[in-house]
Short mmCIF file of C-alpha atoms in Angstrom, two decimals:
data_model
loop_
_atom_site.label_atom_id
_atom_site.label_comp_id
_atom_site.label_asym_id
_atom_site.label_seq_id
_atom_site.Cartn_x
_atom_site.Cartn_y
_atom_site.Cartn_z
CA MET A 1 -14.65 7.35 -12.69
CA SER A 2 -11.96 5.22 -15.06
CA GLU A 3 -11.99 1.55 -14.22
CA ILE A 4 -8.86 0.39 -11.92
CA VAL A 5 -6.62 -2.00 -13.23
CA LYS A 6 -4.72 -4.34 -10.59
CA THR A 7 -1.12 -4.78 -11.87
CA GLY A 8 -1.07 -8.23 -9.98
CA ILE A 9 2.30 -6.84 -8.50
CA GLU A 10 2.87 -7.79 -4.86
CA GLY A 11 3.26 -4.60 -2.92
CA PHE A 12 2.18 -1.99 -5.84
CA ASP A 13 -1.33 -2.72 -5.96
CA GLU A 14 -1.56 -2.20 -2.08
CA ALA A 15 0.35 1.02 -2.38
CA PHE A 16 -1.37 2.66 -5.52
CA GLY A 17 -4.45 0.47 -6.33
CA GLY A 18 -3.07 -0.27 -9.82
CA PHE A 19 -3.50 1.83 -13.19
CA CYS A 20 -6.55 3.36 -14.79
CA ARG A 21 -7.76 1.81 -17.89
CA GLY A 22 -7.06 3.71 -20.70
CA GLN A 23 -3.59 4.90 -19.35
CA VAL A 24 0.16 4.98 -20.79
CA ILE A 25 2.78 4.54 -18.27
CA MET A 26 6.37 5.53 -18.52
CA VAL A 27 8.71 3.09 -16.78
CA LEU A 28 12.44 4.49 -16.43
CA GLY A 29 15.75 3.45 -15.15
CA ASN A 30 19.15 2.99 -15.87
CA ALA A 31 20.32 -0.54 -17.17
CA GLY A 32 19.61 -3.59 -14.93
CA SER A 33 17.18 -1.66 -12.62
CA GLY A 34 14.33 -3.73 -13.74
CA LYS A 35 12.02 -2.06 -16.06
CA THR A 36 11.75 -5.26 -18.30
CA THR A 37 11.03 -7.36 -15.30
CA PHE A 38 8.22 -4.76 -13.83
CA CYS A 39 6.59 -4.68 -17.40
CA ALA A 40 6.59 -8.51 -17.85
CA LYS A 41 5.16 -9.02 -14.30
CA PHE A 42 2.34 -6.72 -15.17
CA LEU A 43 1.52 -8.45 -18.71
CA TYR A 44 2.01 -12.21 -16.93
CA GLU A 45 -0.09 -11.64 -13.84
CA GLY A 46 -2.81 -9.84 -16.08
CA ALA A 47 -3.10 -12.96 -18.18
CA ARG A 48 -2.75 -15.37 -15.37
CA LYS A 49 -4.96 -13.97 -12.77
CA PHE A 50 -7.58 -11.82 -14.98
CA LYS A 51 -7.48 -13.59 -18.16
CA GLU A 52 -6.12 -10.32 -19.95
CA PRO A 53 -4.46 -10.64 -23.45
CA GLY A 54 -1.13 -8.97 -23.13
CA VAL A 55 1.46 -7.80 -26.18
CA PHE A 56 5.21 -7.61 -25.53
CA ILE A 57 6.94 -5.38 -28.08
CA ASN A 58 10.60 -5.72 -27.70
CA THR A 59 12.99 -3.52 -29.84
CA ILE A 60 16.13 -5.04 -27.94
CA GLU A 61 15.68 -8.62 -26.59
CA ASN A 62 14.99 -11.73 -28.54
CA LYS A 63 11.84 -14.18 -27.67
CA LYS A 64 14.39 -17.06 -26.63
CA GLU A 65 16.12 -14.94 -24.07
CA PHE A 66 13.17 -13.33 -22.88
CA TYR A 67 11.16 -16.48 -22.07
CA GLU A 68 14.11 -18.14 -20.45
CA TYR A 69 14.77 -15.36 -18.19
CA MET A 70 11.38 -14.80 -16.98
CA LYS A 71 10.87 -18.60 -16.50
CA GLU A 72 13.85 -18.21 -14.05
CA LEU A 73 11.69 -15.29 -12.40
CA GLY A 74 8.64 -17.87 -12.41
CA MET A 75 6.99 -16.60 -15.27
CA ASP A 76 5.91 -18.80 -17.94
CA PHE A 77 5.26 -16.97 -20.99
CA GLU A 78 5.10 -20.03 -23.18
CA SER A 79 1.95 -21.34 -21.68
CA LEU A 80 0.27 -18.41 -21.90
CA GLU A 81 1.45 -18.13 -25.39
CA ARG A 82 -0.14 -21.53 -26.04
CA GLU A 83 -3.69 -20.54 -24.32
CA GLY A 84 -3.75 -17.18 -26.72
CA LEU A 85 -3.37 -15.03 -23.64
CA PHE A 86 0.22 -13.56 -24.59
CA ARG A 87 2.01 -12.21 -27.69
CA TYR A 88 5.72 -11.39 -28.16
CA VAL A 89 6.61 -9.27 -31.26
CA GLU A 90 10.22 -8.76 -31.92
CA ILE A 91 11.14 -5.18 -33.75
CA LEU A 92 14.65 -4.98 -34.94
CA THR A 93 16.58 -2.15 -33.17
CA PRO A 94 15.34 0.86 -35.28
CA THR A 95 17.90 2.24 -37.54
CA SER A 96 15.89 5.05 -39.69
CA LYS A 97 13.18 7.88 -38.66
CA ASP A 98 10.36 5.72 -39.92
CA ALA A 99 11.02 3.32 -36.85
CA LEU A 100 8.31 5.24 -34.76
CA MET A 101 5.63 4.99 -37.41
CA ASN A 102 6.22 1.34 -37.77
CA LEU A 103 6.39 0.66 -34.11
CA SER A 104 2.84 2.27 -34.29
CA LYS A 105 1.81 0.15 -36.95
CA GLU A 106 3.05 -3.08 -35.39
CA LEU A 107 1.44 -2.22 -31.96
CA THR A 108 -1.75 -1.44 -33.78
CA LYS A 109 -1.96 -4.66 -35.81
CA HIS A 110 -1.17 -7.17 -32.89
CA ALA A 111 -3.24 -5.31 -30.20
CA ILE A 112 -6.50 -5.49 -32.32
CA GLU A 113 -5.90 -9.20 -33.43
CA CYS A 114 -5.59 -10.62 -29.87
CA ASN A 115 -7.60 -7.72 -28.16
CA ALA A 116 -4.98 -6.90 -25.87
CA LYS A 117 -5.92 -5.23 -22.43
CA ARG A 118 -2.28 -4.87 -21.63
CA ILE A 119 0.64 -3.63 -24.07
CA VAL A 120 4.35 -3.47 -23.33
CA VAL A 121 7.11 -1.47 -25.63
CA ASP A 122 10.35 -2.14 -24.27
CA SER A 123 12.21 0.06 -25.01
CA ILE A 124 10.87 3.11 -26.61
CA THR A 125 14.46 4.91 -26.36
CA PRO A 126 16.23 3.65 -29.62
CA ILE A 127 13.29 5.02 -31.52
CA PHE A 128 12.94 8.32 -29.65
CA MET A 129 16.87 8.81 -30.41
CA LEU A 130 16.18 8.76 -34.20
CA GLY A 131 13.35 11.04 -34.63
CA PRO A 132 12.69 14.64 -33.87
CA SER A 133 10.49 15.56 -30.52
CA ILE A 134 7.66 16.96 -32.20
CA GLU A 135 7.18 13.72 -34.48
CA ALA A 136 7.66 11.49 -31.52
CA ARG A 137 4.99 13.76 -29.28
CA ALA A 138 2.57 13.47 -32.21
CA ILE A 139 2.62 9.71 -32.79
CA LEU A 140 2.81 8.83 -28.79
CA HIS A 141 -0.21 11.14 -28.10
CA ASN A 142 -2.43 10.67 -31.18
CA ALA A 143 -1.62 7.02 -32.50
CA LEU A 144 -1.01 5.10 -29.39
CA LYS A 145 -3.07 6.81 -26.53
CA THR A 146 -6.13 6.74 -28.87
CA LEU A 147 -5.38 3.07 -29.60
CA VAL A 148 -5.07 2.20 -25.74
CA ARG A 149 -8.32 4.08 -24.69
CA GLU A 150 -10.13 2.46 -27.66
CA LEU A 151 -9.00 -1.10 -26.82
CA GLY A 152 -9.51 -0.15 -22.88
CA ALA A 153 -6.07 -1.26 -22.21
CA VAL A 154 -3.02 -0.14 -20.26
CA LEU A 155 0.23 0.54 -22.32
CA LEU A 156 3.62 0.64 -20.59
CA ILE A 157 6.63 2.13 -22.12
CA THR A 158 10.11 1.67 -20.86
CA GLY A 159 12.95 4.34 -21.41
CA GLU A 160 16.61 4.14 -20.57
CA MET A 161 18.27 6.77 -18.03
CA PRO A 162 22.27 6.53 -18.35
CA LEU A 163 23.84 5.99 -14.98
CA GLY A 164 24.31 9.63 -13.37
CA ASN A 165 21.82 11.00 -15.60
CA GLU A 166 18.50 12.21 -13.61
CA ARG A 167 16.81 13.68 -16.71
CA ILE A 168 13.51 12.37 -17.50
CA GLY A 169 12.88 10.86 -21.19
CA HIS A 170 13.70 12.93 -23.88
CA GLY A 171 11.88 15.91 -23.08
CA VAL A 172 8.51 14.69 -24.88
CA GLU A 173 7.35 11.49 -23.34
CA GLU A 174 6.89 12.85 -19.89
CA PHE A 175 4.18 15.46 -20.80
CA VAL A 176 1.87 12.95 -22.63
CA VAL A 177 2.35 9.80 -20.31
CA ASP A 178 -0.12 9.51 -17.62
CA GLY A 179 2.31 7.92 -15.11
CA ILE A 180 6.04 7.86 -14.64
CA ILE A 181 7.71 5.15 -12.68
CA LYS A 182 11.38 5.22 -12.02
CA LEU A 183 13.27 2.44 -10.98
CA LYS A 184 16.90 2.75 -9.43
CA LEU A 185 19.82 0.28 -8.47
CA GLU A 186 22.01 1.48 -5.75
CA VAL A 187 25.37 -0.08 -5.03
CA PRO A 188 26.80 1.47 -2.08
CA GLU A 189 30.45 1.48 -1.03
CA ALA A 190 29.90 -0.75 1.87
CA GLY A 191 26.36 -2.88 2.51
CA ALA A 192 23.90 -4.48 0.14
CA PRO A 193 22.63 -3.41 -2.99
CA ARG A 194 19.35 -1.48 -2.57
CA ARG A 195 16.69 -1.26 -5.70
CA ILE A 196 14.32 1.59 -5.22
CA MET A 197 10.98 2.56 -7.17
CA GLU A 198 10.27 6.41 -7.54
CA VAL A 199 6.73 6.87 -8.29
CA LEU A 200 6.97 10.77 -10.22
CA LYS A 201 3.32 10.70 -11.35
CA LEU A 202 0.51 8.64 -11.49
CA ARG A 203 -3.07 10.44 -12.63
CA GLY A 204 -5.92 9.25 -10.85
CA ARG A 205 -4.02 7.29 -8.26
CA PRO A 206 -3.16 8.25 -4.58
CA LEU A 207 0.69 9.47 -4.01
CA SER A 208 1.10 9.03 -0.11
CA ARG A 209 4.71 8.40 -0.50
CA ALA A 210 7.01 8.55 -3.56
CA PHE A 211 9.84 6.13 -2.86
CA TYR A 212 9.55 2.23 -2.38
CA ASP A 213 12.01 -0.66 -1.97
CA PHE A 214 11.54 -3.40 -4.30
CA GLU A 215 13.09 -7.06 -5.10
CA ILE A 216 13.67 -9.01 -8.29
CA GLY A 217 13.68 -12.82 -8.11
CA ALA A 218 12.02 -16.23 -7.76
CA PRO A 219 9.09 -16.88 -6.95
CA THR A 220 7.39 -13.42 -7.02
CA GLY A 221 9.31 -11.55 -10.13
CA PHE A 222 8.71 -8.41 -8.88
CA LYS A 223 7.92 -7.50 -5.34
CA VAL A 224 7.45 -3.78 -3.79
CA TYR A 225 8.08 -3.45 0.08
CA LEU A 226 5.63 -1.21 1.86
CA SER A 227 7.52 -0.10 4.66
CA GLY A 228 4.89 1.06 7.54
CA VAL A 229 3.10 4.10 7.64
CA LEU A 230 1.46 4.00 11.25
CA GLU A 231 -2.43 4.63 11.19
CA GLU A 232 -3.99 5.60 14.43
CA LEU A 233 -1.29 3.55 16.32
CA GLU A 234 -1.92 4.91 19.66
CA SER A 235 -5.76 3.39 19.48
CA SER A 236 -3.99 -0.10 19.36
CA ILE A 237 -2.07 0.79 22.88
CA ASN A 238 -3.79 -0.19 26.20
CA LEU A 239 -1.76 0.69 29.21
CA GLU A 240 -3.17 -2.08 31.42
CA ASP A 241 -1.94 -4.68 29.12
CA ARG A 242 1.56 -5.35 30.03
CA ILE A 243 4.30 -8.12 29.18
CA ASN A 244 6.20 -9.50 31.90
CA THR A 245 9.51 -9.71 31.39
CA GLY A 246 10.05 -12.66 33.59
CA VAL A 247 12.88 -11.43 35.47
CA GLU A 248 12.22 -10.69 39.37
CA GLY A 249 12.60 -6.67 40.02
CA ILE A 250 12.61 -5.29 36.37
CA ASP A 251 8.65 -5.38 35.86
CA GLU A 252 8.40 -3.19 39.17
CA MET A 253 11.07 -0.97 38.01
CA LEU A 254 9.11 -0.72 34.84
CA GLY A 255 6.18 0.12 36.46
CA GLY A 256 4.40 -3.32 36.10
CA GLY A 257 5.90 -4.55 32.63
CA LEU A 258 6.45 -3.79 29.24
CA VAL A 259 3.14 -1.87 27.63
CA ARG A 260 2.20 -4.31 24.89
CA ASN A 261 2.74 -3.11 21.45
CA THR A 262 5.40 -1.06 22.18
CA SER A 263 9.21 -0.90 21.28
CA THR A 264 11.89 -1.46 23.86
CA LEU A 265 15.71 -0.65 23.40
CA ILE A 266 18.09 -2.94 25.34
CA VAL A 267 21.55 -1.44 25.29
CA GLY A 268 24.90 -2.35 27.42
CA PRO A 269 28.30 -3.76 26.97
CA PRO A 270 29.50 -7.17 26.37
CA GLY A 271 28.99 -9.62 29.46
CA SER A 272 26.27 -7.20 30.86
CA GLY A 273 23.48 -9.63 30.33
CA LYS A 274 21.52 -8.41 27.42
CA THR A 275 21.24 -11.60 26.10
CA LEU A 276 20.28 -13.25 29.37
CA PHE A 277 17.80 -10.82 29.83
CA MET A 278 16.25 -11.15 26.47
CA LEU A 279 16.25 -15.03 26.54
CA THR A 280 14.39 -15.00 29.92
CA LEU A 281 11.58 -12.55 28.40
CA ALA A 282 11.33 -14.83 25.19
CA ALA A 283 11.13 -18.14 27.33
CA GLU A 284 8.29 -16.96 30.06
CA ASN A 285 6.48 -15.33 27.50
CA THR A 286 6.81 -18.37 25.01
CA LEU A 287 5.30 -20.67 28.27
CA LYS A 288 2.46 -18.30 28.69
CA GLY A 289 1.08 -18.99 25.12
CA GLU A 290 2.43 -15.80 23.57
CA ARG A 291 4.02 -16.15 20.07
CA VAL A 292 7.85 -15.27 20.33
CA ALA A 293 10.49 -15.01 17.66
CA PHE A 294 14.37 -14.61 18.56
CA ILE A 295 16.54 -13.40 16.31
CA THR A 296 20.28 -13.05 16.54
CA PHE A 297 23.00 -12.16 14.62
CA GLU A 298 25.87 -13.02 16.86
CA GLU A 299 25.34 -16.63 18.02
CA PRO A 300 24.36 -19.79 16.31
CA ARG A 301 21.16 -21.62 17.55
CA GLN A 302 22.66 -24.38 19.18
CA GLN A 303 24.45 -21.82 21.53
CA ILE A 304 21.08 -20.13 22.18
CA TYR A 305 19.76 -23.36 23.23
CA ALA A 306 22.48 -24.01 25.30
CA THR A 307 21.98 -20.75 27.07
CA LEU A 308 18.43 -21.82 27.65
CA LYS A 309 19.14 -24.64 29.28
CA PHE A 310 21.53 -22.61 31.24
CA LEU A 311 19.02 -20.45 32.40
CA ARG A 312 17.06 -23.89 33.22
CA TYR A 313 14.40 -23.97 30.25
CA ASP A 314 13.76 -26.81 28.04
CA PRO A 315 14.57 -25.67 24.30
CA ASP A 316 12.73 -28.64 22.92
CA GLU A 317 9.51 -27.81 25.17
CA LEU A 318 9.72 -23.97 23.86
CA GLU A 319 10.11 -25.08 20.42
CA ARG A 320 6.92 -27.22 20.60
CA LYS A 321 5.01 -24.16 22.17
CA GLY A 322 6.00 -22.08 19.61
CA LEU A 323 9.19 -20.36 20.02
CA ARG A 324 11.11 -19.73 16.78
CA VAL A 325 14.94 -19.01 17.18
CA LEU A 326 16.81 -17.83 14.19
CA SER A 327 20.57 -17.31 13.71
CA LEU A 328 21.35 -15.24 10.81
CA ASN A 329 24.84 -14.15 9.22
CA PRO A 330 24.68 -10.40 9.06
CA ARG A 331 27.30 -10.51 6.32
CA ALA A 332 25.22 -12.66 4.41
CA ILE A 333 21.42 -11.07 4.90
CA THR A 334 20.42 -8.56 2.58
CA MET A 335 18.07 -5.75 3.55
CA ARG A 336 15.47 -7.45 1.26
CA ALA A 337 16.07 -10.94 3.46
CA PHE A 338 15.82 -9.23 6.75
CA TYR A 339 12.34 -7.21 5.64
CA ASP A 340 10.70 -10.81 4.48
CA VAL A 341 11.81 -12.44 7.64
CA VAL A 342 10.01 -9.43 9.82
CA GLN A 343 7.06 -9.25 7.80
CA GLY A 344 6.62 -12.66 7.33
CA PHE A 345 6.48 -12.98 11.47
CA SER A 346 4.25 -9.59 11.64
CA ARG A 347 1.85 -11.34 8.93
CA LEU A 348 1.81 -14.41 10.78
CA SER A 349 1.32 -12.84 14.14
CA GLU A 350 -1.24 -9.76 13.38
CA GLY A 351 -3.70 -9.44 15.84
CA LYS A 352 -2.38 -12.18 18.26
CA GLY A 353 0.06 -10.29 20.41
CA SER A 354 3.18 -11.38 19.83
CA LEU A 355 6.86 -10.57 20.52
CA LEU A 356 9.55 -10.23 18.17
CA ILE A 357 13.04 -10.21 19.69
CA VAL A 358 16.26 -9.04 17.85
CA ASP A 359 19.56 -9.65 19.69
CA GLY A 360 22.52 -7.63 18.23
CA ILE A 361 21.16 -5.36 15.82
CA ASN A 362 24.07 -3.44 15.91
CA SER A 363 25.86 -6.10 13.68
CA LEU A 364 23.70 -5.11 10.49
CA ARG A 365 24.96 -1.46 10.97
CA LYS A 366 28.37 -2.28 8.97
CA GLU A 367 26.62 -4.28 6.16
CA PHE A 368 23.78 -1.83 5.76
CA GLY A 369 25.96 1.14 5.87
CA VAL A 370 23.67 4.38 5.77
CA ASN A 371 20.56 2.41 5.32
CA PHE A 372 21.04 0.86 8.87
CA HIS A 373 19.04 3.66 10.82
CA ARG A 374 16.33 3.29 8.29
CA VAL A 375 15.74 -0.59 8.22
CA VAL A 376 15.69 -0.34 12.21
CA ARG A 377 12.88 2.34 11.68
CA ASP A 378 11.04 0.10 9.49
CA LEU A 379 11.34 -2.86 11.65
CA VAL A 380 9.75 -0.82 14.65
CA LEU A 381 7.04 0.46 12.24
CA GLN A 382 5.99 -2.86 10.68
CA ALA A 383 6.10 -4.64 14.32
CA LYS A 384 3.71 -1.74 15.64
CA LYS A 385 1.56 -1.80 12.86
CA ALA A 386 1.09 -5.50 12.95
CA GLU A 387 0.79 -5.39 17.23
CA VAL A 388 3.90 -7.02 17.83
CA THR A 389 5.95 -6.08 20.76
CA VAL A 390 9.44 -5.37 19.50
CA ILE A 391 12.51 -5.72 21.65
CA PHE A 392 16.25 -5.03 20.25
CA SER A 393 19.61 -4.80 21.83
CA ILE A 394 22.68 -2.80 20.55
CA LEU A 395 26.19 -3.11 21.87
CA LYS A 396 27.03 0.27 23.81
CA GLU A 397 30.75 1.01 22.55
CA ARG A 398 33.09 4.06 23.04
CA GLU A 399 33.09 4.67 19.25
CA ALA A 400 31.42 7.96 17.74
CA THR A 401 29.73 6.00 15.26
CA SER A 402 28.26 3.44 18.14
CA LYS A 403 27.16 6.57 19.85
CA GLU A 404 25.43 8.16 16.85
CA ALA A 405 23.51 4.67 16.20
CA LEU A 406 22.53 4.72 19.83
CA THR A 407 21.21 8.18 19.97
CA TYR A 408 19.02 7.38 16.51
CA LEU A 409 17.67 4.05 18.16
CA SER A 410 16.95 5.71 21.20
CA THR A 411 14.42 8.11 19.39
CA LEU A 412 12.77 4.94 17.99
CA ALA A 413 12.33 3.24 21.53
CA ASP A 414 9.37 3.64 23.80
CA ASN A 415 11.26 1.93 26.43
CA ILE A 416 15.04 1.71 27.28
CA ILE A 417 16.61 -0.54 29.49
CA GLU A 418 20.43 -0.10 30.20
CA PHE A 419 22.78 -3.08 31.40
CA ARG A 420 26.06 -2.34 32.36
CA VAL A 421 28.94 -3.60 34.35
CA ALA A 422 30.33 -1.83 37.07
CA GLU A 423 33.95 -2.30 38.60
CA LYS A 424 34.16 -1.53 42.38
CA GLU A 425 35.05 -3.71 45.30
CA ARG A 426 33.88 -6.39 43.05
CA VAL A 427 32.46 -6.86 39.44
CA ARG A 428 28.73 -6.64 39.43
CA ARG A 429 26.10 -6.26 36.95
CA GLU A 430 23.66 -3.21 36.94
CA VAL A 431 20.40 -2.34 35.36
CA PHE A 432 18.15 1.00 35.00
CA VAL A 433 15.43 2.01 33.34
CA LEU A 434 16.14 5.17 31.22
CA LYS A 435 12.84 5.46 29.54
CA ALA A 436 9.74 4.09 29.81
CA ARG A 437 6.92 6.10 27.78
CA MET A 438 3.25 5.81 29.41
CA SER A 439 4.93 4.12 32.54
CA SER A 440 5.94 5.41 36.38
CA ILE A 441 9.34 4.45 36.36
CA SER A 442 12.13 3.74 39.09
CA THR A 443 15.09 5.66 38.67
CA GLU A 444 17.28 3.54 40.92
CA ILE A 445 20.15 1.64 39.62
CA ARG A 446 19.72 -1.97 40.82
CA GLU A 447 22.35 -4.83 40.78
CA LEU A 448 21.68 -7.73 38.11
CA GLU A 449 22.19 -11.21 39.98
CA LEU A 450 22.37 -14.58 38.53
CA LYS A 451 21.60 -17.01 41.26
CA GLU A 452 20.94 -20.97 40.42
CA GLY A 453 20.67 -20.08 36.54
CA ARG A 454 17.73 -17.14 36.79
CA LEU A 455 18.28 -13.57 36.48
CA LYS A 456 17.20 -11.49 39.48
CA VAL A 457 17.39 -7.92 40.34
CA ARG A 458 18.14 -6.79 43.95
#
């Protein structure tokens, strides 16, 4: 079996394990999609972590520009060059059909001189556009693949895909390479841009999924996000292990409280008591020693603390005991940043029986657009995979888009608790349990009271 070469790229190795030694991998994408950064990260981590010499052959960008940009992303190639672990080779943009042969000679020369174990050619597109396909295929297959196998190296070659063009390569490369990775930058009309990595082919490695989100930026340079695939999730749920909500009467309606490691949707109109309930749940469980994070998109942290005081809790004491309150601006947060928050808390809390409470998640719907449902789905999956109990609320409105969102979110939730405001002889808050999987629930509609700063169900 071929030796596995770790890329050093966070998320990629967790998904695929790496590449097989001796392989040629094509990295495709349109301008600005991240091809050069992906390849640079592969070389940088190979030299830094595994002491494997690397060669970067560039037909487009000069050395100074490359070094400056990569340093901004946390990759110091100058230091690797001084250590003899990296070599940057500039080849002028080719203008003749002999360019592919010249590239092959230069690559062979530098790779052998430094005993390279990782090689990048960025980009091969201008060269392939000059020569007939049969010549390109012969040189790529006979010369480059033979060299890579003899050196025990891995070669990454990049190729351009014009915007709107889904064709892979130039009709040649895809048939002789061992792997094809396509990077894409999607810019929707509304919401944040999204970077997507599609793995079309990877010989010798598992391909359980094709699409992954990724991010470019310091300090990681290039990071792949693994949205959760639940494995044997049911085995982590103990029906006897329940979380008390802290609100007298609601635990009874739920058949003894919320089953740990499940997801709960809180729904209701403005002023119905959703936030008061979720803050009570957060405070009571923090005082019991649970690790709790409360994320809000609608109120500043100071207002959350003021509400906690109104409910007769001491915010300073709760903070000392581990309650984390995060107030995020939905217009400023990207999907990547939101994933980072959720994944960071999940990693911190894994196996410790924690609660993640997200108030007003519908605020993200406008910003994330068509990606909103997928983001919430990933939130639920990531939390469950890390054995974190997740509770999230959505504002119940009359608009069709709101109803559509509510319908979708209700399919993700194990439990649904609805709050509402009834206007009869007097205005009163009501609460009832719509769904509670694995529990025997009360179907009553009961009144929610706020007395002496505490919630109570009659």
